[in-house]
Amino acid sequence: MTLDWLGLFPESIRLILLKLPKAMLDHLEEIRIREERPLEINAAGRHHFLDRDGGLSLHPGEAYKPTREDTRRLLDLISNHSLYTMEEELRKGFITIPGGHRVGLVGRTVLSGGRVEHIRDISGFNVRIAKEIRGAADEILPFLLDRKRGRVMHTLILSPPQQGKTTLLRDLARQISYGSWGNAQLQWPGLKVGIIDERSEIAGCQRGVPGFDVGPRTDVLDGCPKAEGMMMMIRSMSPDVLIVDEIGRPEDAEAVNEALHAGISVIATAHGSSIQDIGGRPALSALVQQRRFEMYAVLCRKGHERSYKLYDGGQRTLQTAGAGPPGGDAYA
Amino acid sequence: MLNLIGAILVLAAGTLAGFYQAHQFALRPRQLRELILALQRLETEISYGFTPLPDALERIGGGLKEPLKTLFIAASDYMSPDYGLSAEDSIRKALNMHWRRTSMKTAEKDVLDRLSGVLGTSDRQDQIKHIALAVGQLQHEEAAAREDQAKYEKMSKSLGLLIGALIVILIF
């Protein structure tokens, strides 16, 4: 596990993080920095406050409190000393940094015409560490293959935030693109994969080049709105499989429909903890009712335990399984 | 004979010192002009090019003459992630390392020092205002530097020779 993201912290915070045990550092999921309030980390689904010596505690009283200077430096470093180039990112509320890690920002918003123009006085940061876990999709991928027709099924992956949707999606893209199907008898070649990466999370692109290994036959449309991106991909890049994160708006559903009719397999994710959950969202529920998806995968995690359930298009349970590779929070 | 050689040496040294001083008076406005143009280019890079600060400084530095070239490129280098420095620290470090090679004075350095504290830390409009302010101050300094040049450049040359002569007279 590389710790490339450590260089982006101001020295005071970096030294505290370096005092953490190696195992903890490797499994960090989030580092939350709030000006003049306790420094918090999330690892393996649990939160801790950090004191000056890297000690963990659940009591905020003893924790290190990042100063104004700390937050100012952090912002300077994560914006590559150029906050003025981040107007679009500030409108969306997060910055993607090298390595595909994402930093969420809060502060005082500046409005223009009723919409958020950008964020000023940024005082709260949530650094989400992206992980490339090869093999995260090993368990699920064999179920997503339509062996008769030699294609990947239309799949919707559901899970609440922080359960590993994006990590799973990234590994699916990689394995489909390489043609490693987790089955020695299957001699299919790799397929053309198109990723619409609206928030630069799946591929972690820097200047258009993926930071993660997403496979040799994968094209990434970085920072593009999903609905528009899907249409652009279909028209210009002739993908076999389209991969898209967090669909939910009506235009997304429309674009998914378009892709299905063009004979392209779609693997999408959505927030939710069960298929019933998305019934309340008109755009998605229409897709469910029309049986557009052939497979649903629902991820869930309790502490270190991680599991998934698979349902077919008619919402019948196909498979319920526990953890995959060791390291319970592989989907972090 | 030896006395004569000594006297000539002292005179030559005085003259050279005078010419050096005069040269400094001539260089300062020239470097100030170049610095102002560089900052105006930086403003363009920020407002129209959306160029990240390290790239912008490197690009601008490439088109400058020494010693400003080294100053800009060093600031850009210090901003690389290997150093872990903020933009402000990087620029201050470059200023401390390379300022003495320029002919400019502390007033100009203070302007850049103040600018370094805000560069890259706000949105475009804000950056443009700060750079324009710095340019304004530098232009003020440039006018003063030109006045100094007109007043003192020739005088320094003569003064060097005269001081050399004075020393020769005092010694003998």
PDB file of C-alpha atoms in Angstrom, chain B residues 15-97:
ATOM      1  CA  THR B  15      36.698  54.285 -11.037  1.00  0.00           C
ATOM      2  CA  LEU B  16      35.573  50.661 -11.293  1.00  0.00           C
ATOM      3  CA  ALA B  17      33.620  50.944  -8.051  1.00  0.00           C
ATOM      4  CA  GLY B  18      31.936  54.068  -9.405  1.00  0.00           C
ATOM      5  CA  PHE B  19      31.064  52.318 -12.675  1.00  0.00           C
ATOM      6  CA  TYR B  20      29.716  49.307 -10.781  1.00  0.00           C
ATOM      7  CA  GLN B  21      27.487  51.563  -8.670  1.00  0.00           C
ATOM      8  CA  ALA B  22      26.288  53.362 -11.793  1.00  0.00           C
ATOM      9  CA  HIS B  23      25.564  50.020 -13.424  1.00  0.00           C
ATOM     10  CA  GLN B  24      23.391  49.041 -10.456  1.00  0.00           C
ATOM     11  CA  PHE B  25      21.438  52.303 -10.841  1.00  0.00           C
ATOM     12  CA  ALA B  26      20.870  51.446 -14.495  1.00  0.00           C
ATOM     13  CA  LEU B  27      19.951  47.797 -13.847  1.00  0.00           C
ATOM     14  CA  ARG B  28      17.335  48.365 -11.162  1.00  0.00           C
ATOM     15  CA  PRO B  29      14.677  50.020 -13.365  1.00  0.00           C
ATOM     16  CA  ARG B  30      15.370  47.502 -16.112  1.00  0.00           C
ATOM     17  CA  GLN B  31      14.824  44.527 -13.791  1.00  0.00           C
ATOM     18  CA  LEU B  32      11.798  46.204 -12.245  1.00  0.00           C
ATOM     19  CA  ARG B  33      10.275  46.587 -15.702  1.00  0.00           C
ATOM     20  CA  GLU B  34      10.943  42.921 -16.418  1.00  0.00           C
ATOM     21  CA  LEU B  35       9.400  41.905 -13.079  1.00  0.00           C
ATOM     22  CA  ILE B  36       6.295  43.982 -13.782  1.00  0.00           C
ATOM     23  CA  LEU B  37       5.904  42.384 -17.208  1.00  0.00           C
ATOM     24  CA  ALA B  38       6.381  38.943 -15.638  1.00  0.00           C
ATOM     25  CA  LEU B  39       3.645  39.611 -13.079  1.00  0.00           C
ATOM     26  CA  GLN B  40       1.353  40.827 -15.838  1.00  0.00           C
ATOM     27  CA  ARG B  41       1.993  37.589 -17.682  1.00  0.00           C
ATOM     28  CA  LEU B  42       1.205  35.706 -14.487  1.00  0.00           C
ATOM     29  CA  GLU B  43      -2.091  37.568 -14.311  1.00  0.00           C
ATOM     30  CA  THR B  44      -2.915  36.421 -17.834  1.00  0.00           C
ATOM     31  CA  GLU B  45      -1.915  32.827 -17.066  1.00  0.00           C
ATOM     32  CA  ILE B  46      -4.212  32.852 -14.040  1.00  0.00           C
ATOM     33  CA  SER B  47      -7.188  34.646 -15.507  1.00  0.00           C
ATOM     34  CA  TYR B  48      -7.314  33.136 -18.993  1.00  0.00           C
ATOM     35  CA  GLY B  49      -5.089  30.088 -18.927  1.00  0.00           C
ATOM     36  CA  PHE B  50      -6.141  28.524 -15.591  1.00  0.00           C
ATOM     37  CA  THR B  51      -2.493  27.459 -15.423  1.00  0.00           C
ATOM     38  CA  PRO B  52      -1.478  25.989 -12.051  1.00  0.00           C
ATOM     39  CA  LEU B  53       0.954  28.267 -10.229  1.00  0.00           C
ATOM     40  CA  PRO B  54       4.064  26.027 -10.477  1.00  0.00           C
ATOM     41  CA  ASP B  55       3.608  25.594 -14.249  1.00  0.00           C
ATOM     42  CA  ALA B  56       2.878  29.280 -14.747  1.00  0.00           C
ATOM     43  CA  LEU B  57       6.006  30.368 -12.832  1.00  0.00           C
ATOM     44  CA  GLU B  58       8.158  27.910 -14.734  1.00  0.00           C
ATOM     45  CA  ARG B  59       6.798  29.005 -18.079  1.00  0.00           C
ATOM     46  CA  ILE B  60       7.208  32.695 -17.283  1.00  0.00           C
ATOM     47  CA  GLY B  61      10.683  32.111 -15.817  1.00  0.00           C
ATOM     48  CA  GLY B  62      11.756  30.414 -19.057  1.00  0.00           C
ATOM     49  CA  GLY B  63      11.172  33.637 -21.003  1.00  0.00           C
ATOM     50  CA  LEU B  64      12.977  35.942 -18.573  1.00  0.00           C
ATOM     51  CA  LYS B  65      16.598  37.061 -18.380  1.00  0.00           C
ATOM     52  CA  GLU B  66      18.865  36.286 -15.452  1.00  0.00           C
ATOM     53  CA  PRO B  67      18.683  36.775 -12.491  1.00  0.00           C
ATOM     54  CA  LEU B  68      14.848  36.847 -12.501  1.00  0.00           C
ATOM     55  CA  LYS B  69      14.806  33.622 -14.505  1.00  0.00           C
ATOM     56  CA  THR B  70      16.447  31.658 -11.678  1.00  0.00           C
ATOM     57  CA  LEU B  71      14.166  33.312  -9.125  1.00  0.00           C
ATOM     58  CA  PHE B  72      10.972  32.239 -10.892  1.00  0.00           C
ATOM     59  CA  ILE B  73      12.172  28.758 -11.766  1.00  0.00           C
ATOM     60  CA  ALA B  74      13.468  28.143  -8.233  1.00  0.00           C
ATOM     61  CA  ALA B  75      10.084  29.180  -6.778  1.00  0.00           C
ATOM     62  CA  SER B  76       8.378  26.774  -9.163  1.00  0.00           C
ATOM     63  CA  ASP B  77      10.783  23.959  -8.233  1.00  0.00           C
ATOM     64  CA  TYR B  78      10.225  24.421  -4.502  1.00  0.00           C
ATOM     65  CA  MET B  79       6.486  23.972  -5.083  1.00  0.00           C
ATOM     66  CA  SER B  80       6.965  20.384  -6.237  1.00  0.00           C
ATOM     67  CA  PRO B  81       5.433  17.847  -3.834  1.00  0.00           C
ATOM     68  CA  ASP B  82       8.902  16.541  -2.887  1.00  0.00           C
ATOM     69  CA  TYR B  83       9.511  19.626  -0.774  1.00  0.00           C
ATOM     70  CA  GLY B  84       6.071  19.702   0.846  1.00  0.00           C
ATOM     71  CA  LEU B  85       6.220  23.507   0.976  1.00  0.00           C
ATOM     72  CA  SER B  86       3.269  25.835   0.611  1.00  0.00           C
ATOM     73  CA  ALA B  87       3.254  28.393  -2.195  1.00  0.00           C
ATOM     74  CA  GLU B  88       4.157  31.118   0.277  1.00  0.00           C
ATOM     75  CA  ASP B  89       7.118  29.179   1.693  1.00  0.00           C
ATOM     76  CA  SER B  90       8.349  28.267  -1.783  1.00  0.00           C
ATOM     77  CA  ILE B  91       8.359  31.856  -3.002  1.00  0.00           C
ATOM     78  CA  ARG B  92       9.952  33.154   0.218  1.00  0.00           C
ATOM     79  CA  LYS B  93      12.638  30.498   0.003  1.00  0.00           C
ATOM     80  CA  ALA B  94      13.411  31.397  -3.607  1.00  0.00           C
ATOM     81  CA  LEU B  95      13.494  35.101  -2.685  1.00  0.00           C
ATOM     82  CA  ASN B  96      15.904  34.477   0.185  1.00  0.00           C
ATOM     83  CA  MET B  97      18.174  32.357  -1.971  1.00  0.00           C
TER      84      MET B  97
END
